[in-house]
Structure formats: structure tokens, C-alpha cells
Amino acid sequence: MKKTILSVVVGVLTIGVFTAAAMDASASGSTASARSKLTIMAPASPGGGWDGFGREGQQGLRMAGIVNNAQVINVPGAGGTIGLSKLVQMDGRDDILMVTGAVMIGASALSKTPESLADTTPIARLADDYSVLVVPAASPYTTMEEFAAAWKQAPGAHSIAGGSLGSIDHLLSGLLGRTVGINPGDVNYVAYSGGGEVLASMLSNTAAAGISGYNEFRDQIEAGTLRALAISSPERLDGVPVPTFIESGIDVEMSNWRGYVAPPGISDEARDEMVAIITELHATDEWQDTLRRNNWTDSFQVGAEFDAFLEEETVRVSDLIRELGL
């Protein structure tokens, strides 16, 4: 009970800090363009994938001189949907961007939130991140084929640790299960709030396997404490010595794309300025280095192309959740 109360208090304080910062930004720069002062909302806790993406963007914008003052604010909770709700309430604000991605679509569809990405102003898709399935170093499984065979025989005995319900990790576990012949409802998926907790469950051998972005596990994979069995990319990634699920005989691929959206109700001019800012970021050497360092795949989209992608992705993820019985 005490832990629950503390969590609520911390959440309220975090949102309160964000609200105060946002109000200050609005009051001090309501007539200034995003180039003079830009807030980047990471709808997750510090240290996670969205936070890292937002801070990489912040650093790139600063180093290239594209934006004079860029700050990152964290609004964690519920697969990003708390941040989404806050953004939708900022109708007309033209000095803030929110990091978003596939996880948010899944979380919104699964929890049936009143807000969705359709209520925001799409700005850009920038990168695809791919998920890897790992096992502890002491695991008897050395290949994805071996794990899949044992998993199919005893799904309940092979718990899979991953991110929040509706996350890419969750969807991927269900899709993998269905593809190898397991009823998705029988997949023993254990949801955690972030990659750090997933990692802890692996290192303590409390889960048979784990799914998260490759970067979440990279240090432990390279150190030999975790063994990577397969990755969800359509083909092998440069610098990542991990076979794909497809190579392992499991016809599954899934990307954890990341990008930016703005609040609803902004003017066409403000939207175009935001698009220009992110387009300039994408063209910098700093951002190309960011892609290489993080093993992200360049998937840049803006305008009508990104709008269409969001519509298609929303339908695809919603259909997948329904098909998997999640």
C-alpha cells in the first residue's frame, strides 16, 4: 500500500513539474517560434527508449544550431498514453513536440484510451528500432530454433519478460507464439515498466527469455551475460551479429519505429516549421552518427507519407491486438 501511495505521489509530482515547465515555456515564449525555444516531451521515465530518442534529438538540434534552446521533459506512464493525453490538451501550442512510436499505438488500442495519435499533428518518423529475444547465459538454448521447439512443447514453463502490455515486446511475443504454433493466450508474458526491469529478470534467471530493443541488452550481450537468439529486423543489421527470426525459420518481422508529433490545432505554418526543424536534424552528420551508434534504421517520413503510415500502422496494430486476443 505504501509503495502504491509513493508511486502515485511521484507520478503527480512528475506531471506537476512538467506542467509548470510547460506553462513557463508558454508564458515566456508564446510569440516565439519553436526555433527559439522548443520543448521535447518524452512520454516515459528517464533512461528508457523514448527518453534516449528525445535526448539524442535535443543534442543534435543543439549541436547543429537548428534550435536555440531545446529541453526534454519526462511524462511517464501507461505506455506513453499519459503523455499523449497531456499533449492533446495543449491545443494550439506550437513550441512542443512529443516523442512517439509503435508502443503508443499498441498501448492506446489495448487500453482503449479516449485519445489517439489521430488527435495529434504528425510531424516526422525518423528511425526504426528492432527487438531482440535473449536468454540468460546459463540457458540451455543456443539458437532460436531450439528455444522455439521447447517453447511450443511447454509455453507456460517459458516465461518471456518484456515491456508494458500492448508494447512492441508484448505484440512480438504473441506474434512469435502464434507463428510457431502456440495460442497467443497461452504465452506466459510478464510485463515490466522498462528495459531495466526486463534486464534484471534475465540476470536473476526469473524469466526464460526476454524481449526488448537491441540497445537495451547490447552491453550484456557483448559481455556474455545474455545470449541473443534472434532479432525482429527483416534482414541482418550492420554491426549486430544476431540472426533474424526469418533466418531462424520464423516468418516474423516487427519494427519499433520512433518519431515526433505536435499538439492538435496548430497552424499550417507552425506545422511546416516543425517539419522543417526535424528535416534539418535528419540531414545533419550528428543525426547520421546517432543512427549508427544506436543501431537504428533510417526510416525518415514527413507530410502525407507519414500521415498515411500512421493510419496504416494504427489499423495494423489494432488488428494484431484483436487477432492475438490481447
Short mmCIF file of N, CA and C in Angstrom, two decimals, residues 194-324:
data_model
loop_
_atom_site.label_atom_id
_atom_site.label_comp_id
_atom_site.label_asym_id
_atom_site.label_seq_id
_atom_site.Cartn_x
_atom_site.Cartn_y
_atom_site.Cartn_z
N GLY A 194 9.91 -1.16 -17.88
CA GLY A 194 11.01 -0.69 -18.71
C GLY A 194 12.05 -1.76 -18.93
N GLY A 195 13.00 -1.44 -19.82
CA GLY A 195 14.04 -2.39 -20.18
C GLY A 195 14.93 -2.78 -19.02
N GLY A 196 15.12 -1.86 -18.05
CA GLY A 196 15.96 -2.18 -16.90
C GLY A 196 15.42 -3.32 -16.08
N GLU A 197 14.10 -3.33 -15.88
CA GLU A 197 13.47 -4.40 -15.10
C GLU A 197 13.48 -5.72 -15.89
N VAL A 198 13.31 -5.60 -17.20
CA VAL A 198 13.39 -6.81 -18.04
C VAL A 198 14.78 -7.41 -17.91
N LEU A 199 15.79 -6.55 -17.98
CA LEU A 199 17.17 -7.00 -17.85
C LEU A 199 17.41 -7.67 -16.50
N ALA A 200 16.88 -7.07 -15.44
CA ALA A 200 17.05 -7.64 -14.10
C ALA A 200 16.44 -9.04 -14.02
N SER A 201 15.30 -9.22 -14.65
CA SER A 201 14.65 -10.54 -14.62
C SER A 201 15.49 -11.58 -15.35
N MET A 202 16.22 -11.13 -16.38
CA MET A 202 17.10 -12.03 -17.10
C MET A 202 18.31 -12.40 -16.25
N LEU A 203 18.94 -11.41 -15.67
CA LEU A 203 20.16 -11.63 -14.90
C LEU A 203 19.91 -12.43 -13.63
N SER A 204 18.66 -12.36 -13.12
CA SER A 204 18.31 -13.14 -11.93
C SER A 204 17.73 -14.50 -12.29
N ASN A 205 17.64 -14.79 -13.59
CA ASN A 205 17.11 -16.06 -14.08
C ASN A 205 15.68 -16.33 -13.64
N THR A 206 14.88 -15.25 -13.51
CA THR A 206 13.47 -15.43 -13.15
C THR A 206 12.58 -15.54 -14.39
N ALA A 207 13.14 -15.33 -15.56
CA ALA A 207 12.40 -15.49 -16.81
C ALA A 207 13.24 -16.33 -17.76
N ALA A 208 12.58 -17.13 -18.58
CA ALA A 208 13.30 -17.98 -19.52
C ALA A 208 13.90 -17.18 -20.66
N ALA A 209 13.22 -16.09 -21.02
CA ALA A 209 13.69 -15.26 -22.13
C ALA A 209 13.19 -13.84 -21.92
N GLY A 210 13.75 -12.93 -22.68
CA GLY A 210 13.32 -11.53 -22.61
C GLY A 210 13.30 -10.92 -23.98
N ILE A 211 12.43 -9.94 -24.16
CA ILE A 211 12.35 -9.21 -25.42
C ILE A 211 12.45 -7.72 -25.13
N SER A 212 13.31 -7.03 -25.85
CA SER A 212 13.41 -5.58 -25.76
C SER A 212 14.23 -5.10 -26.94
N GLY A 213 14.40 -3.77 -27.04
CA GLY A 213 15.24 -3.23 -28.10
C GLY A 213 16.67 -3.72 -27.96
N TYR A 214 17.36 -3.89 -29.06
CA TYR A 214 18.72 -4.42 -29.02
C TYR A 214 19.61 -3.60 -28.10
N ASN A 215 19.48 -2.27 -28.15
CA ASN A 215 20.35 -1.43 -27.34
C ASN A 215 20.15 -1.63 -25.85
N GLU A 216 18.94 -2.04 -25.44
CA GLU A 216 18.67 -2.28 -24.03
C GLU A 216 19.53 -3.43 -23.50
N PHE A 217 19.86 -4.38 -24.39
CA PHE A 217 20.60 -5.57 -23.99
C PHE A 217 22.04 -5.60 -24.51
N ARG A 218 22.42 -4.62 -25.30
CA ARG A 218 23.69 -4.71 -26.03
C ARG A 218 24.89 -4.95 -25.12
N ASP A 219 25.00 -4.20 -24.03
CA ASP A 219 26.16 -4.35 -23.15
C ASP A 219 26.25 -5.75 -22.58
N GLN A 220 25.10 -6.30 -22.17
CA GLN A 220 25.10 -7.64 -21.57
C GLN A 220 25.34 -8.72 -22.63
N ILE A 221 24.86 -8.48 -23.84
CA ILE A 221 25.12 -9.43 -24.93
C ILE A 221 26.62 -9.45 -25.22
N GLU A 222 27.22 -8.27 -25.32
CA GLU A 222 28.65 -8.19 -25.62
C GLU A 222 29.50 -8.73 -24.47
N ALA A 223 28.99 -8.59 -23.22
CA ALA A 223 29.72 -9.10 -22.06
C ALA A 223 29.54 -10.60 -21.87
N GLY A 224 28.56 -11.19 -22.58
CA GLY A 224 28.34 -12.62 -22.49
C GLY A 224 27.42 -13.06 -21.38
N THR A 225 26.77 -12.09 -20.69
CA THR A 225 25.83 -12.47 -19.63
C THR A 225 24.44 -12.79 -20.19
N LEU A 226 24.16 -12.32 -21.39
CA LEU A 226 22.94 -12.67 -22.10
C LEU A 226 23.31 -13.21 -23.48
N ARG A 227 22.46 -14.09 -24.00
CA ARG A 227 22.68 -14.65 -25.33
C ARG A 227 21.53 -14.23 -26.23
N ALA A 228 21.84 -13.55 -27.32
CA ALA A 228 20.82 -13.12 -28.27
C ALA A 228 20.53 -14.24 -29.25
N LEU A 229 19.25 -14.61 -29.34
CA LEU A 229 18.87 -15.70 -30.24
C LEU A 229 18.39 -15.21 -31.60
N ALA A 230 17.67 -14.09 -31.63
CA ALA A 230 17.16 -13.59 -32.91
C ALA A 230 16.68 -12.14 -32.76
N ILE A 231 16.61 -11.43 -33.88
CA ILE A 231 16.19 -10.04 -33.89
C ILE A 231 15.05 -9.86 -34.89
N SER A 232 14.20 -8.85 -34.67
CA SER A 232 12.96 -8.72 -35.44
C SER A 232 13.10 -7.92 -36.73
N SER A 233 14.32 -7.62 -37.15
CA SER A 233 14.53 -6.88 -38.40
C SER A 233 14.30 -7.79 -39.61
N PRO A 234 13.98 -7.19 -40.77
CA PRO A 234 13.75 -8.02 -41.96
C PRO A 234 15.02 -8.67 -42.49
N GLU A 235 16.17 -8.07 -42.20
CA GLU A 235 17.46 -8.63 -42.58
C GLU A 235 18.48 -8.24 -41.52
N ARG A 236 19.63 -8.87 -41.54
CA ARG A 236 20.64 -8.59 -40.50
C ARG A 236 21.06 -7.13 -40.54
N LEU A 237 21.30 -6.59 -39.34
CA LEU A 237 21.72 -5.20 -39.22
C LEU A 237 23.24 -5.12 -39.20
N ASP A 238 23.79 -4.10 -39.83
CA ASP A 238 25.24 -3.89 -39.82
C ASP A 238 25.73 -3.72 -38.38
N GLY A 239 26.74 -4.46 -38.03
CA GLY A 239 27.32 -4.34 -36.71
C GLY A 239 26.58 -5.08 -35.62
N VAL A 240 25.52 -5.79 -35.98
CA VAL A 240 24.75 -6.55 -34.98
C VAL A 240 24.81 -8.03 -35.36
N PRO A 241 25.64 -8.80 -34.68
CA PRO A 241 25.84 -10.21 -35.06
C PRO A 241 24.75 -11.13 -34.52
N VAL A 242 23.51 -10.83 -34.89
CA VAL A 242 22.36 -11.61 -34.42
C VAL A 242 21.51 -11.99 -35.61
N PRO A 243 21.16 -13.27 -35.78
CA PRO A 243 20.30 -13.67 -36.89
C PRO A 243 18.88 -13.14 -36.72
N THR A 244 18.18 -13.01 -37.81
CA THR A 244 16.79 -12.56 -37.75
C THR A 244 15.88 -13.76 -37.43
N PHE A 245 14.66 -13.45 -37.01
CA PHE A 245 13.68 -14.52 -36.81
C PHE A 245 13.43 -15.24 -38.13
N ILE A 246 13.43 -14.47 -39.22
CA ILE A 246 13.19 -15.07 -40.54
C ILE A 246 14.27 -16.08 -40.87
N GLU A 247 15.53 -15.74 -40.58
CA GLU A 247 16.62 -16.69 -40.80
C GLU A 247 16.44 -17.95 -39.97
N SER A 248 15.81 -17.79 -38.82
CA SER A 248 15.62 -18.91 -37.91
C SER A 248 14.38 -19.74 -38.25
N GLY A 249 13.76 -19.42 -39.37
CA GLY A 249 12.60 -20.19 -39.82
C GLY A 249 11.28 -19.70 -39.27
N ILE A 250 11.29 -18.51 -38.64
CA ILE A 250 10.05 -17.94 -38.10
C ILE A 250 9.76 -16.66 -38.87
N ASP A 251 8.73 -16.69 -39.69
CA ASP A 251 8.46 -15.58 -40.61
C ASP A 251 7.80 -14.41 -39.87
N VAL A 252 8.59 -13.72 -39.08
CA VAL A 252 8.10 -12.59 -38.29
C VAL A 252 9.12 -11.45 -38.37
N GLU A 253 8.61 -10.24 -38.62
CA GLU A 253 9.43 -9.04 -38.52
C GLU A 253 8.56 -7.93 -37.92
N MET A 254 9.14 -7.08 -37.12
CA MET A 254 8.38 -6.02 -36.48
C MET A 254 9.34 -4.91 -36.05
N SER A 255 9.02 -3.68 -36.40
CA SER A 255 9.88 -2.56 -36.03
C SER A 255 9.24 -1.72 -34.93
N ASN A 256 10.08 -1.18 -34.09
CA ASN A 256 9.65 -0.23 -33.06
C ASN A 256 10.05 1.15 -33.58
N TRP A 257 9.24 1.71 -34.46
CA TRP A 257 9.58 3.00 -35.07
C TRP A 257 9.41 4.12 -34.06
N ARG A 258 10.14 5.21 -34.30
CA ARG A 258 10.07 6.37 -33.42
C ARG A 258 10.04 7.65 -34.24
N GLY A 259 9.29 8.62 -33.73
CA GLY A 259 9.19 9.89 -34.42
C GLY A 259 8.62 10.96 -33.51
N TYR A 260 8.07 12.02 -34.13
CA TYR A 260 7.55 13.15 -33.37
C TYR A 260 6.17 13.56 -33.85
N VAL A 261 5.35 13.97 -32.90
CA VAL A 261 4.06 14.59 -33.21
C VAL A 261 3.95 15.88 -32.39
N ALA A 262 3.08 16.78 -32.84
CA ALA A 262 2.83 18.05 -32.17
C ALA A 262 1.38 18.08 -31.67
N PRO A 263 1.03 19.06 -30.85
CA PRO A 263 -0.35 19.15 -30.38
C PRO A 263 -1.33 19.39 -31.53
N PRO A 264 -2.60 19.13 -31.30
CA PRO A 264 -3.61 19.45 -32.31
C PRO A 264 -3.80 20.96 -32.38
N GLY A 265 -4.43 21.41 -33.44
CA GLY A 265 -4.85 22.81 -33.53
C GLY A 265 -3.77 23.81 -33.86
N ILE A 266 -2.56 23.37 -34.21
CA ILE A 266 -1.53 24.34 -34.59
C ILE A 266 -1.75 24.77 -36.04
N SER A 267 -1.23 25.92 -36.39
CA SER A 267 -1.42 26.44 -37.74
C SER A 267 -0.59 25.65 -38.74
N ASP A 268 -0.94 25.75 -40.02
CA ASP A 268 -0.16 25.11 -41.07
C ASP A 268 1.28 25.61 -41.06
N GLU A 269 1.43 26.91 -40.78
CA GLU A 269 2.77 27.49 -40.76
C GLU A 269 3.60 26.89 -39.62
N ALA A 270 2.98 26.73 -38.46
CA ALA A 270 3.69 26.15 -37.32
C ALA A 270 4.06 24.70 -37.60
N ARG A 271 3.13 23.96 -38.21
CA ARG A 271 3.41 22.56 -38.56
C ARG A 271 4.57 22.49 -39.54
N ASP A 272 4.55 23.34 -40.56
CA ASP A 272 5.62 23.32 -41.56
C ASP A 272 6.97 23.67 -40.94
N GLU A 273 6.95 24.57 -39.96
CA GLU A 273 8.19 24.93 -39.27
C GLU A 273 8.73 23.75 -38.48
N MET A 274 7.84 23.02 -37.79
CA MET A 274 8.26 21.82 -37.06
C MET A 274 8.84 20.78 -38.01
N VAL A 275 8.18 20.57 -39.13
CA VAL A 275 8.67 19.61 -40.12
C VAL A 275 10.03 20.03 -40.63
N ALA A 276 10.21 21.32 -40.88
CA ALA A 276 11.50 21.82 -41.37
C ALA A 276 12.60 21.59 -40.34
N ILE A 277 12.28 21.82 -39.07
CA ILE A 277 13.27 21.62 -37.99
C ILE A 277 13.75 20.17 -37.96
N ILE A 278 12.80 19.23 -38.00
CA ILE A 278 13.18 17.82 -37.92
C ILE A 278 13.84 17.36 -39.21
N THR A 279 13.42 17.91 -40.34
CA THR A 279 14.07 17.58 -41.61
C THR A 279 15.53 18.02 -41.60
N GLU A 280 15.79 19.20 -41.06
CA GLU A 280 17.17 19.68 -40.95
C GLU A 280 17.98 18.81 -40.00
N LEU A 281 17.35 18.38 -38.89
CA LEU A 281 18.03 17.48 -37.96
C LEU A 281 18.42 16.19 -38.67
N HIS A 282 17.49 15.62 -39.42
CA HIS A 282 17.74 14.36 -40.12
C HIS A 282 18.92 14.47 -41.08
N ALA A 283 19.13 15.64 -41.66
CA ALA A 283 20.18 15.82 -42.67
C ALA A 283 21.57 16.04 -42.06
N THR A 284 21.65 16.20 -40.75
CA THR A 284 22.94 16.51 -40.13
C THR A 284 23.81 15.28 -39.98
N ASP A 285 25.12 15.51 -39.96
CA ASP A 285 26.07 14.43 -39.69
C ASP A 285 25.86 13.89 -38.28
N GLU A 286 25.46 14.80 -37.35
CA GLU A 286 25.24 14.37 -35.97
C GLU A 286 24.14 13.31 -35.89
N TRP A 287 23.05 13.52 -36.64
CA TRP A 287 21.96 12.55 -36.59
C TRP A 287 22.34 11.24 -37.27
N GLN A 288 23.08 11.32 -38.35
CA GLN A 288 23.51 10.09 -39.02
C GLN A 288 24.43 9.29 -38.09
N ASP A 289 25.24 9.99 -37.30
CA ASP A 289 26.07 9.31 -36.32
C ASP A 289 25.20 8.69 -35.23
N THR A 290 24.13 9.39 -34.85
CA THR A 290 23.20 8.86 -33.86
C THR A 290 22.59 7.55 -34.33
N LEU A 291 22.20 7.50 -35.58
CA LEU A 291 21.64 6.26 -36.14
C LEU A 291 22.63 5.12 -36.04
N ARG A 292 23.88 5.40 -36.39
CA ARG A 292 24.91 4.36 -36.36
C ARG A 292 25.19 3.89 -34.93
N ARG A 293 25.32 4.84 -34.01
CA ARG A 293 25.65 4.48 -32.63
C ARG A 293 24.57 3.64 -31.97
N ASN A 294 23.33 3.90 -32.31
CA ASN A 294 22.21 3.22 -31.68
C ASN A 294 21.68 2.03 -32.47
N ASN A 295 22.32 1.74 -33.61
CA ASN A 295 21.85 0.66 -34.48
C ASN A 295 20.40 0.85 -34.90
N TRP A 296 20.03 2.13 -35.15
CA TRP A 296 18.71 2.44 -35.64
C TRP A 296 18.72 2.47 -37.17
N THR A 297 17.62 2.10 -37.78
CA THR A 297 17.49 2.14 -39.23
C THR A 297 16.79 3.43 -39.64
N ASP A 298 17.36 4.13 -40.59
CA ASP A 298 16.78 5.38 -41.06
C ASP A 298 15.45 5.10 -41.77
N SER A 299 14.36 5.69 -41.26
CA SER A 299 13.04 5.49 -41.87
C SER A 299 12.31 6.82 -41.99
N PHE A 300 13.03 7.84 -42.41
CA PHE A 300 12.52 9.21 -42.42
C PHE A 300 11.28 9.36 -43.29
N GLN A 301 10.24 9.94 -42.70
CA GLN A 301 9.00 10.25 -43.41
C GLN A 301 8.41 11.54 -42.84
N VAL A 302 7.89 12.37 -43.71
CA VAL A 302 7.15 13.56 -43.28
C VAL A 302 5.94 13.73 -44.20
N GLY A 303 5.09 14.70 -43.87
CA GLY A 303 3.98 15.05 -44.75
C GLY A 303 2.99 13.94 -44.95
N ALA A 304 2.46 13.86 -46.17
CA ALA A 304 1.42 12.89 -46.49
C ALA A 304 1.90 11.46 -46.32
N GLU A 305 3.18 11.22 -46.57
CA GLU A 305 3.72 9.87 -46.43
C GLU A 305 3.65 9.41 -44.97
N PHE A 306 4.02 10.29 -44.04
CA PHE A 306 3.95 9.93 -42.62
C PHE A 306 2.50 9.83 -42.16
N ASP A 307 1.64 10.71 -42.64
CA ASP A 307 0.22 10.64 -42.30
C ASP A 307 -0.37 9.28 -42.68
N ALA A 308 -0.06 8.85 -43.90
CA ALA A 308 -0.58 7.57 -44.39
C ALA A 308 -0.01 6.41 -43.59
N PHE A 309 1.27 6.51 -43.25
CA PHE A 309 1.89 5.45 -42.44
C PHE A 309 1.20 5.31 -41.10
N LEU A 310 0.92 6.43 -40.44
CA LEU A 310 0.26 6.39 -39.13
C LEU A 310 -1.11 5.73 -39.22
N GLU A 311 -1.86 6.06 -40.26
CA GLU A 311 -3.18 5.45 -40.43
C GLU A 311 -3.06 3.94 -40.62
N GLU A 312 -2.14 3.54 -41.48
CA GLU A 312 -1.95 2.11 -41.76
C GLU A 312 -1.43 1.37 -40.52
N GLU A 313 -0.50 1.99 -39.80
CA GLU A 313 0.08 1.36 -38.62
C GLU A 313 -0.97 1.19 -37.52
N THR A 314 -1.85 2.17 -37.37
CA THR A 314 -2.89 2.09 -36.36
C THR A 314 -3.83 0.93 -36.65
N VAL A 315 -4.20 0.77 -37.90
CA VAL A 315 -5.06 -0.35 -38.29
C VAL A 315 -4.34 -1.68 -38.08
N ARG A 316 -3.06 -1.73 -38.49
CA ARG A 316 -2.30 -2.98 -38.38
C ARG A 316 -2.15 -3.43 -36.93
N VAL A 317 -1.76 -2.50 -36.05
CA VAL A 317 -1.55 -2.84 -34.64
C VAL A 317 -2.88 -3.21 -33.97
N SER A 318 -3.93 -2.45 -34.26
CA SER A 318 -5.25 -2.76 -33.67
C SER A 318 -5.74 -4.13 -34.11
N ASP A 319 -5.55 -4.45 -35.38
CA ASP A 319 -5.96 -5.76 -35.88
C ASP A 319 -5.14 -6.86 -35.21
N LEU A 320 -3.85 -6.61 -35.03
CA LEU A 320 -2.98 -7.61 -34.41
C LEU A 320 -3.38 -7.87 -32.96
N ILE A 321 -3.71 -6.81 -32.24
CA ILE A 321 -4.15 -6.97 -30.85
C ILE A 321 -5.42 -7.80 -30.79
N ARG A 322 -6.34 -7.52 -31.71
CA ARG A 322 -7.58 -8.27 -31.73
C ARG A 322 -7.33 -9.75 -32.11
N GLU A 323 -6.50 -9.98 -33.12
CA GLU A 323 -6.21 -11.34 -33.57
C GLU A 323 -5.51 -12.15 -32.50
N LEU A 324 -4.65 -11.48 -31.72
CA LEU A 324 -3.92 -12.18 -30.69
C LEU A 324 -4.72 -12.35 -29.40
#
